[in-house]
Amino acid sequence: MKQILMTGVGAYLPEKILTNEELSTFLETSDDWIKQRTGIISRRKAHQEELTSDLAVNAANEALKCSKVSIADIDCIILATTTPDYTFPSTATIVQQKLGANNAFAFDVQAVCAGFVYALSVANGLMSTGQCRNTLVIGAETFTKLLDWNDRSTCVLFGDGAGAVVLQAEDSENGYGIIANTLHSDGRYKDLLYVDGGVSTTGTIGYVKMRGRDVFRHAVEKLASAMDEVLELANLTSDDIDWLVPHQANIRIINAMQKKLNLPDNKVIKTVSAHANTSAASIPLALASGVESGKIKPGHLLALEAIGGGLTWGASLVRYGRPG
Ligand code: ACO
């Protein structure tokens, strides 16, 4: 049986910091309201010319450096995004070209905020059956380009960024790497969170629409059950988790999950205050922040979980790094 190791992480954030204070200069909102309801203080915003693929390439290069894998050895690129550069080709193929990853096959995964856990699980499947050995899994978004800046109930919540991981398949068995995954979706809830445009509907890009309270309720319930599932699959308990690395949508959702899993503060990575909700990029950005700050170390058991539009949701357990 192959082991799918996570041997490197990387992140990239656009330069422009957009604070709550700045938002309240043109929107009927306040730093206090946003902070109290969401935990967000600021977010990054890409320039108009800065594309999702640019963010993705920067994060991928950092992850490659961290894992010491060369681009020639990358044989698969999976990019989770809801904000592609073009309708087609996939943003993953644009990233492939920009990186010069000429020995890879590349494709996008679309599961909105759950995109990274979906991409990780797809990569795990492909790698376990030997279709590729060294995979870049990237979550990258220019989500602020989908926002209606007059809608205070949505535009304060999101930000731009990219995170990436390198996965490597090895024929050994030491309990490292991807241990368990679970994925779910339920299209009956598609109207809770969606974009009101698209190629075959309006022919426009559209804006994010959300029923925040309903999303919140589903988030806590569905994330908790997904986490129970992966722990059961792996025959582990929440006591075994070294770091919960949750999707960073709202500090109240993260805190509710922390409480359900009975984890202390020093076992949860929280980046929502500075990143806001970066959709598919949020987990790999949080991962990179955890590794960079020295909190996440090789051998640590990471619990990843996310929920997004669809609704789509899932969770993964990963023992980070490689042994020795
Ligand atoms: N500033 C000031 N007031 C605001 C703002 C704002 N930015 N946005 C909404 N309000 C007002 C509303 O108009 C409403 O006013 P009213 O009482 O006069 O009608 C009041 O605040 C309360 O609005 P609610 O929507 O009921 O506020 P709630 O406490 O539910 O908080 C929030 C809203 C933060 C969106 C919350 O529902 C939430 O976090 N939901 C989860 C959704 C989420 O995280 N989505 C991200 C994408 S999905 C995902 O990644 C999980």
CSV table of C-alpha atoms and ligand atoms in Angstrom, one decimal:
chain,number,residue,atom,x,y,z
A,1,MET,CA,0.0,0.0,0.0
A,2,LYS,CA,1.3,3.4,-0.9
A,3,GLN,CA,1.7,6.2,1.7
A,4,ILE,CA,0.8,9.7,0.5
A,5,LEU,CA,3.1,12.0,2.4
A,6,MET,CA,2.6,15.8,2.8
A,7,THR,CA,6.2,17.0,2.5
A,8,GLY,CA,5.9,20.7,1.9
A,9,VAL,CA,3.6,23.7,2.3
A,10,GLY,CA,3.6,27.2,0.9
A,11,ALA,CA,1.5,30.3,0.9
A,12,TYR,CA,1.1,33.6,-0.9
A,13,LEU,CA,-1.0,36.6,0.0
A,14,PRO,CA,-1.5,39.7,-2.2
A,15,GLU,CA,0.2,42.8,-0.9
A,16,LYS,CA,-2.9,45.0,-0.4
A,17,ILE,CA,-4.4,44.8,3.2
A,18,LEU,CA,-8.0,45.8,3.4
A,19,THR,CA,-9.0,46.5,7.0
A,20,ASN,CA,-12.5,46.6,8.5
A,21,GLU,CA,-11.8,50.3,9.2
A,22,GLU,CA,-11.3,50.9,5.5
A,23,LEU,CA,-14.5,49.0,4.6
A,24,SER,CA,-16.5,51.2,7.0
A,25,THR,CA,-15.5,54.3,5.0
A,26,PHE,CA,-17.8,53.2,2.2
A,27,LEU,CA,-20.1,50.7,3.8
A,28,GLU,CA,-22.6,50.9,6.6
A,29,THR,CA,-20.6,48.6,8.9
A,30,SER,CA,-18.0,48.8,11.7
A,31,ASP,CA,-14.8,47.2,12.8
A,32,ASP,CA,-16.7,46.1,16.0
A,33,TRP,CA,-19.6,44.5,14.2
A,34,ILE,CA,-17.3,42.5,11.8
A,35,LYS,CA,-14.9,41.5,14.6
A,36,GLN,CA,-17.6,40.4,17.0
A,37,ARG,CA,-19.6,38.4,14.4
A,38,THR,CA,-16.7,36.9,12.4
A,39,GLY,CA,-13.3,37.4,14.1
A,40,ILE,CA,-12.1,39.1,10.9
A,41,ILE,CA,-9.9,42.3,11.3
A,42,SER,CA,-8.5,42.5,7.8
A,43,ARG,CA,-8.2,40.6,4.5
A,44,ARG,CA,-5.9,40.7,1.4
A,45,LYS,CA,-7.2,42.0,-1.9
A,46,ALA,CA,-5.6,41.1,-5.3
A,47,HIS,CA,-5.1,43.9,-7.9
A,48,GLN,CA,-7.3,43.7,-10.9
A,49,GLU,CA,-4.3,42.4,-13.0
A,50,GLU,CA,-3.3,39.9,-10.4
A,51,LEU,CA,-4.9,36.5,-11.4
A,52,THR,CA,-5.7,33.4,-9.4
A,53,SER,CA,-3.0,31.6,-11.3
A,54,ASP,CA,-0.4,34.2,-10.2
A,55,LEU,CA,-1.3,33.6,-6.6
A,56,ALA,CA,-1.3,29.9,-7.1
A,57,VAL,CA,2.2,29.9,-8.7
A,58,ASN,CA,3.7,31.9,-5.9
A,59,ALA,CA,2.3,29.5,-3.3
A,60,ALA,CA,3.3,26.4,-5.3
A,61,ASN,CA,6.9,27.7,-5.6
A,62,GLU,CA,7.0,28.1,-1.8
A,63,ALA,CA,5.7,24.6,-1.3
A,64,LEU,CA,8.2,23.1,-3.8
A,65,LYS,CA,11.0,24.9,-1.9
A,66,CYS,CA,9.8,23.5,1.4
A,67,SER,CA,9.5,19.9,0.1
A,68,LYS,CA,12.8,20.1,-1.9
A,69,VAL,CA,11.0,18.5,-4.9
A,70,SER,CA,11.9,19.8,-8.3
A,71,ILE,CA,9.3,21.0,-10.7
A,72,ALA,CA,10.5,18.4,-13.3
A,73,ASP,CA,9.4,15.7,-10.8
A,74,ILE,CA,5.8,17.1,-10.4
A,75,ASP,CA,3.5,14.7,-12.3
A,76,CYS,CA,0.1,16.1,-11.3
A,77,ILE,CA,-1.3,19.5,-10.4
A,78,ILE,CA,-4.8,19.8,-8.8
A,79,LEU,CA,-6.0,23.3,-8.2
A,80,ALA,CA,-9.1,24.0,-6.1
A,81,THR,CA,-10.7,27.3,-7.1
A,82,THR,CA,-14.0,29.0,-7.5
A,83,THR,CA,-12.4,32.1,-9.2
A,84,PRO,CA,-10.7,30.7,-12.3
A,85,ASP,CA,-8.7,33.0,-14.6
A,86,TYR,CA,-10.9,32.0,-17.6
A,87,THR,CA,-14.0,29.8,-18.2
A,88,PHE,CA,-11.5,27.5,-19.9
A,89,PRO,CA,-8.7,26.3,-20.0
A,90,SER,CA,-8.5,25.2,-16.4
A,91,THR,CA,-6.5,27.5,-14.2
A,92,ALA,CA,-4.4,24.4,-13.2
A,93,THR,CA,-3.1,24.2,-16.8
A,94,ILE,CA,-2.2,27.9,-16.7
A,95,VAL,CA,-0.3,27.3,-13.4
A,96,GLN,CA,1.4,24.3,-15.1
A,97,GLN,CA,2.6,26.5,-17.9
A,98,LYS,CA,3.8,29.3,-15.6
A,99,LEU,CA,5.6,26.8,-13.4
A,100,GLY,CA,7.1,24.9,-16.4
A,101,ALA,CA,5.7,21.7,-15.0
A,102,ASN,CA,5.9,19.9,-18.3
A,103,ASN,CA,5.7,16.4,-16.9
A,104,ALA,CA,2.4,16.8,-15.1
A,105,PHE,CA,-1.3,16.5,-15.9
A,106,ALA,CA,-3.4,19.3,-14.4
A,107,PHE,CA,-7.0,20.0,-13.7
A,108,ASP,CA,-9.2,22.2,-11.5
A,109,VAL,CA,-11.6,21.1,-8.7
A,110,GLN,CA,-14.6,23.2,-7.9
A,111,ALA,CA,-16.1,22.7,-4.4
A,112,VAL,CA,-16.0,26.3,-3.2
A,113,CYS,CA,-14.7,26.6,0.4
A,114,ALA,CA,-14.5,22.8,0.6
A,115,GLY,CA,-12.3,22.7,-2.5
A,116,PHE,CA,-9.0,22.0,-0.8
A,117,VAL,CA,-10.3,18.9,1.1
A,118,TYR,CA,-11.9,17.7,-2.1
A,119,ALA,CA,-8.6,18.2,-4.0
A,120,LEU,CA,-6.6,16.5,-1.3
A,121,SER,CA,-8.9,13.5,-1.4
A,122,VAL,CA,-8.8,13.2,-5.2
A,123,ALA,CA,-5.0,13.4,-5.1
A,124,ASN,CA,-4.9,10.7,-2.5
A,125,GLY,CA,-7.0,8.4,-4.8
A,126,LEU,CA,-4.9,9.1,-7.9
A,127,MET,CA,-1.6,8.6,-6.0
A,128,SER,CA,-2.7,5.5,-4.2
A,129,THR,CA,-3.4,3.8,-7.5
A,130,GLY,CA,0.0,4.8,-8.9
A,131,GLN,CA,-1.2,7.4,-11.5
A,132,CYS,CA,1.1,10.0,-10.1
A,133,ARG,CA,3.9,10.2,-7.5
A,134,ASN,CA,4.5,13.9,-6.8
A,135,THR,CA,1.4,16.1,-6.7
A,136,LEU,CA,0.9,19.8,-6.2
A,137,VAL,CA,-2.4,20.4,-4.5
A,138,ILE,CA,-3.2,24.1,-4.5
A,139,GLY,CA,-6.1,26.2,-3.2
A,140,ALA,CA,-6.1,29.7,-4.8
A,141,GLU,CA,-8.8,32.4,-4.9
A,142,THR,CA,-9.3,35.9,-6.0
A,143,PHE,CA,-12.6,35.8,-4.2
A,144,THR,CA,-12.9,39.6,-3.8
A,145,LYS,CA,-13.6,39.8,-7.5
A,146,LEU,CA,-16.9,37.9,-6.9
A,147,LEU,CA,-18.2,40.4,-4.3
A,148,ASP,CA,-20.8,43.0,-4.4
A,149,TRP,CA,-19.2,45.8,-2.5
A,150,ASN,CA,-22.6,47.3,-1.7
A,151,ASP,CA,-23.7,44.1,0.1
A,152,ARG,CA,-22.4,44.4,3.6
A,153,SER,CA,-23.7,41.0,4.6
A,154,THR,CA,-21.2,39.2,2.3
A,155,CYS,CA,-18.4,41.6,1.2
A,156,VAL,CA,-16.9,41.9,4.6
A,157,LEU,CA,-16.4,38.1,4.9
A,158,PHE,CA,-14.0,37.2,2.1
A,159,GLY,CA,-10.3,37.7,1.1
A,160,ASP,CA,-7.8,36.6,-1.5
A,161,GLY,CA,-4.8,34.3,-1.3
A,162,ALA,CA,-3.3,30.9,-2.2
A,163,GLY,CA,-1.8,28.0,-0.4
A,164,ALA,CA,-0.2,24.8,-1.7
A,165,VAL,CA,1.1,21.4,-0.5
A,166,VAL,CA,3.4,18.9,-2.1
A,167,LEU,CA,2.3,15.3,-1.8
A,168,GLN,CA,4.7,12.4,-2.4
A,169,ALA,CA,3.8,8.7,-2.7
A,170,GLU,CA,6.1,6.2,-1.0
A,171,ASP,CA,6.0,2.5,-0.7
A,172,SER,CA,6.5,2.4,3.1
A,173,GLU,CA,4.3,2.1,6.1
A,174,ASN,CA,5.0,4.3,9.1
A,175,GLY,CA,1.7,6.0,9.8
A,176,TYR,CA,2.7,9.3,8.1
A,177,GLY,CA,0.8,11.1,5.4
A,178,ILE,CA,-2.9,11.1,4.5
A,179,ILE,CA,-4.7,8.8,6.9
A,180,ALA,CA,-8.4,9.3,6.2
A,181,ASN,CA,-10.7,11.4,4.1
A,182,THR,CA,-14.5,12.0,4.0
A,183,LEU,CA,-16.4,14.0,1.4
A,184,HIS,CA,-20.0,15.0,1.3
A,185,SER,CA,-22.4,17.3,-0.7
A,186,ASP,CA,-26.1,18.0,-0.6
A,187,GLY,CA,-27.4,20.0,-3.5
A,188,ARG,CA,-30.7,20.6,-1.8
A,189,TYR,CA,-28.9,23.4,0.0
A,190,LYS,CA,-27.5,25.0,-3.2
A,191,ASP,CA,-29.5,28.2,-2.6
A,192,LEU,CA,-28.0,29.0,0.8
A,193,LEU,CA,-24.7,30.1,-0.8
A,194,TYR,CA,-24.2,30.7,-4.5
A,195,VAL,CA,-23.2,33.2,-7.2
A,196,ASP,CA,-26.1,34.6,-9.2
A,197,GLY,CA,-24.3,34.4,-12.6
A,198,GLY,CA,-22.6,31.9,-14.9
A,199,VAL,CA,-22.0,30.9,-18.5
A,200,SER,CA,-25.2,29.0,-19.1
A,201,THR,CA,-27.5,31.1,-16.9
A,202,THR,CA,-27.0,34.9,-17.2
A,203,GLY,CA,-23.8,34.9,-19.2
A,204,THR,CA,-22.3,37.2,-16.5
A,205,ILE,CA,-20.0,36.5,-13.6
A,206,GLY,CA,-22.5,37.4,-10.9
A,207,TYR,CA,-22.1,38.1,-7.2
A,208,VAL,CA,-22.0,36.0,-4.0
A,209,LYS,CA,-25.4,35.6,-2.3
A,210,MET,CA,-25.7,34.0,1.1
A,211,ARG,CA,-28.2,33.1,3.8
A,212,GLY,CA,-25.6,33.5,6.6
A,213,ARG,CA,-27.6,32.1,9.5
A,214,ASP,CA,-28.5,28.9,7.7
A,215,VAL,CA,-25.0,28.4,6.5
A,216,PHE,CA,-23.7,28.9,10.0
A,217,ARG,CA,-26.1,26.3,11.4
A,218,HIS,CA,-25.2,23.7,8.8
A,219,ALA,CA,-21.5,24.4,9.1
A,220,VAL,CA,-21.2,23.4,12.8
A,221,GLU,CA,-23.4,20.3,12.5
A,222,LYS,CA,-21.8,19.0,9.3
A,223,LEU,CA,-18.2,19.7,10.2
A,224,ALA,CA,-18.6,18.0,13.5
A,225,SER,CA,-20.1,14.8,11.9
A,226,ALA,CA,-17.4,14.8,9.2
A,227,MET,CA,-14.7,15.0,11.8
A,228,ASP,CA,-16.3,12.1,13.8
A,229,GLU,CA,-16.3,10.1,10.6
A,230,VAL,CA,-12.6,10.5,9.8
A,231,LEU,CA,-11.6,9.9,13.4
A,232,GLU,CA,-13.6,6.7,13.4
A,233,LEU,CA,-12.1,5.6,10.0
A,234,ALA,CA,-8.6,6.1,11.4
A,235,ASN,CA,-9.5,4.5,14.7
A,236,LEU,CA,-8.4,7.6,16.5
A,237,THR,CA,-10.0,10.1,18.9
A,238,SER,CA,-9.9,13.9,19.2
A,239,ASP,CA,-7.2,13.4,21.9
A,240,ASP,CA,-4.9,12.2,19.2
A,241,ILE,CA,-5.1,15.5,17.2
A,242,ASP,CA,-2.1,17.7,17.4
A,243,TRP,CA,-3.6,20.6,15.3
A,244,LEU,CA,-7.0,21.3,14.1
A,245,VAL,CA,-6.5,23.2,10.8
A,246,PRO,CA,-10.1,24.3,10.0
A,247,HIS,CA,-11.5,26.3,7.1
A,248,GLN,CA,-11.3,29.9,8.2
A,249,ALA,CA,-14.7,31.3,7.6
A,250,ASN,CA,-15.8,32.6,10.9
A,251,ILE,CA,-14.1,32.5,14.4
A,252,ARG,CA,-17.4,31.4,15.9
A,253,ILE,CA,-17.6,28.3,13.7
A,254,ILE,CA,-14.0,27.5,14.5
A,255,ASN,CA,-14.6,28.0,18.2
A,256,ALA,CA,-17.7,25.8,18.1
A,257,MET,CA,-15.6,23.0,16.4
A,258,GLN,CA,-12.8,23.5,18.9
A,259,LYS,CA,-15.3,23.0,21.8
A,260,LYS,CA,-17.0,19.9,20.2
A,261,LEU,CA,-13.6,18.3,19.8
A,262,ASN,CA,-12.6,19.4,23.3
A,263,LEU,CA,-9.3,20.9,22.1
A,264,PRO,CA,-7.3,23.6,23.9
A,265,ASP,CA,-6.3,26.9,22.2
A,266,ASN,CA,-2.8,25.6,21.5
A,267,LYS,CA,-4.1,22.9,19.2
A,268,VAL,CA,-6.1,25.1,16.8
A,269,ILE,CA,-4.6,27.1,13.9
A,270,LYS,CA,-6.6,30.4,13.6
A,271,THR,CA,-5.8,32.8,10.7
A,272,VAL,CA,-9.3,34.2,10.0
A,273,SER,CA,-8.5,37.5,11.7
A,274,ALA,CA,-5.9,38.4,9.1
A,275,HIS,CA,-7.0,36.4,6.1
A,276,ALA,CA,-10.8,36.4,6.3
A,277,ASN,CA,-12.5,33.6,4.3
A,278,THR,CA,-10.3,32.8,1.3
A,279,SER,CA,-12.5,29.9,0.3
A,280,ALA,CA,-10.4,27.0,-1.1
A,281,ALA,CA,-7.1,28.7,-0.1
A,282,SER,CA,-8.0,29.0,3.6
A,283,ILE,CA,-6.8,25.6,4.8
A,284,PRO,CA,-3.5,25.5,3.0
A,285,LEU,CA,-2.9,29.1,4.0
A,286,ALA,CA,-3.5,28.1,7.6
A,287,LEU,CA,-1.3,25.1,7.2
A,288,ALA,CA,1.6,27.2,5.9
A,289,SER,CA,1.1,29.7,8.7
A,290,GLY,CA,1.3,26.8,11.2
A,291,VAL,CA,4.4,25.3,9.7
A,292,GLU,CA,6.2,28.6,9.2
A,293,SER,CA,5.5,29.7,12.8
A,294,GLY,CA,7.0,26.3,14.1
A,295,LYS,CA,3.7,25.2,15.6
A,296,ILE,CA,3.2,22.3,13.2
A,297,LYS,CA,6.1,19.9,13.2
A,298,PRO,CA,6.8,16.7,11.3
A,299,GLY,CA,4.9,13.8,12.9
A,300,HIS,CA,2.0,16.0,14.1
A,301,LEU,CA,-1.5,14.7,13.4
A,302,LEU,CA,-3.5,17.4,11.5
A,303,ALA,CA,-7.3,17.5,11.3
A,304,LEU,CA,-8.5,19.4,8.3
A,305,GLU,CA,-12.2,20.3,7.8
A,306,ALA,CA,-14.2,22.6,5.5
A,307,ILE,CA,-17.7,23.4,4.3
A,308,GLY,CA,-18.7,25.5,1.3
A,309,GLY,CA,-21.4,26.3,-1.3
A,310,GLY,CA,-23.3,23.4,-2.6
A,311,LEU,CA,-23.4,22.5,0.2
A,312,THR,CA,-20.1,20.6,0.0
A,313,TRP,CA,-18.1,19.5,3.0
A,314,GLY,CA,-15.4,17.1,4.1
A,315,ALA,CA,-12.5,16.4,6.5
A,316,SER,CA,-9.1,14.8,6.4
A,317,LEU,CA,-6.5,13.5,8.8
A,318,VAL,CA,-2.9,13.8,7.9
A,319,ARG,CA,0.3,13.1,9.7
A,320,TYR,CA,2.5,15.9,8.5
A,321,GLY,CA,6.0,15.6,7.0
A,322,ARG,CA,8.2,12.5,6.5
A,323,PRO,CA,9.7,10.4,9.2
A,324,GLY,CA,13.3,10.8,10.3
B,1,ACO,N1,-22.1,45.4,9.3
B,1,ACO,C1,-23.1,45.8,10.1
B,1,ACO,N2,-24.3,45.2,10.2
B,1,ACO,C2,-24.5,44.1,9.4
B,1,ACO,C3,-23.5,43.6,8.5
B,1,ACO,C4,-22.3,44.3,8.5
B,1,ACO,N3,-21.3,43.9,7.7
B,1,ACO,N4,-24.0,42.5,7.8
B,1,ACO,C5,-25.3,42.4,8.3
B,1,ACO,N5,-25.6,43.3,9.2
B,1,ACO,C6,-26.8,43.5,9.9
B,1,ACO,C7,-28.0,42.8,9.2
B,1,ACO,O1,-28.5,43.7,8.3
B,1,ACO,C8,-29.0,42.6,10.4
B,1,ACO,O2,-29.6,43.8,10.7
B,1,ACO,P1,-31.2,43.9,11.2
B,1,ACO,O3,-31.2,43.1,12.4
B,1,ACO,O4,-31.4,45.3,11.3
B,1,ACO,O5,-31.9,43.2,10.0
B,1,ACO,C9,-28.0,42.3,11.5
B,1,ACO,O6,-26.7,42.8,11.2
B,1,ACO,C10,-28.0,40.8,11.8
B,1,ACO,O7,-27.7,40.1,10.6
B,1,ACO,P2,-27.6,38.5,10.6
B,1,ACO,O8,-27.3,38.1,9.2
B,1,ACO,O9,-28.7,37.9,11.3
B,1,ACO,O10,-26.2,38.4,11.5
B,1,ACO,P3,-25.5,37.1,12.0
B,1,ACO,O11,-25.4,37.2,13.5
B,1,ACO,O12,-26.1,35.9,11.4
B,1,ACO,O13,-24.1,37.3,11.4
B,1,ACO,C11,-22.8,36.3,9.6
B,1,ACO,C12,-23.9,37.3,10.0
B,1,ACO,C13,-21.5,36.8,10.1
B,1,ACO,C14,-22.7,36.2,8.1
B,1,ACO,C15,-23.1,34.9,10.2
B,1,ACO,O14,-24.4,34.5,9.8
B,1,ACO,C16,-22.2,33.9,9.7
B,1,ACO,O15,-21.0,33.9,10.0
B,1,ACO,N6,-22.6,32.9,8.9
B,1,ACO,C17,-21.8,31.9,8.4
B,1,ACO,C18,-21.6,32.1,7.0
B,1,ACO,C19,-20.2,32.0,6.6
B,1,ACO,O16,-19.2,32.0,7.3
B,1,ACO,N7,-20.2,32.1,5.3
B,1,ACO,C20,-18.9,32.0,4.6
B,1,ACO,C21,-19.0,31.2,3.4
B,1,ACO,S1,-19.5,29.6,3.8
B,1,ACO,C22,-18.3,29.0,4.6
B,1,ACO,O17,-17.2,29.2,4.3
B,1,ACO,C23,-18.6,28.2,5.8
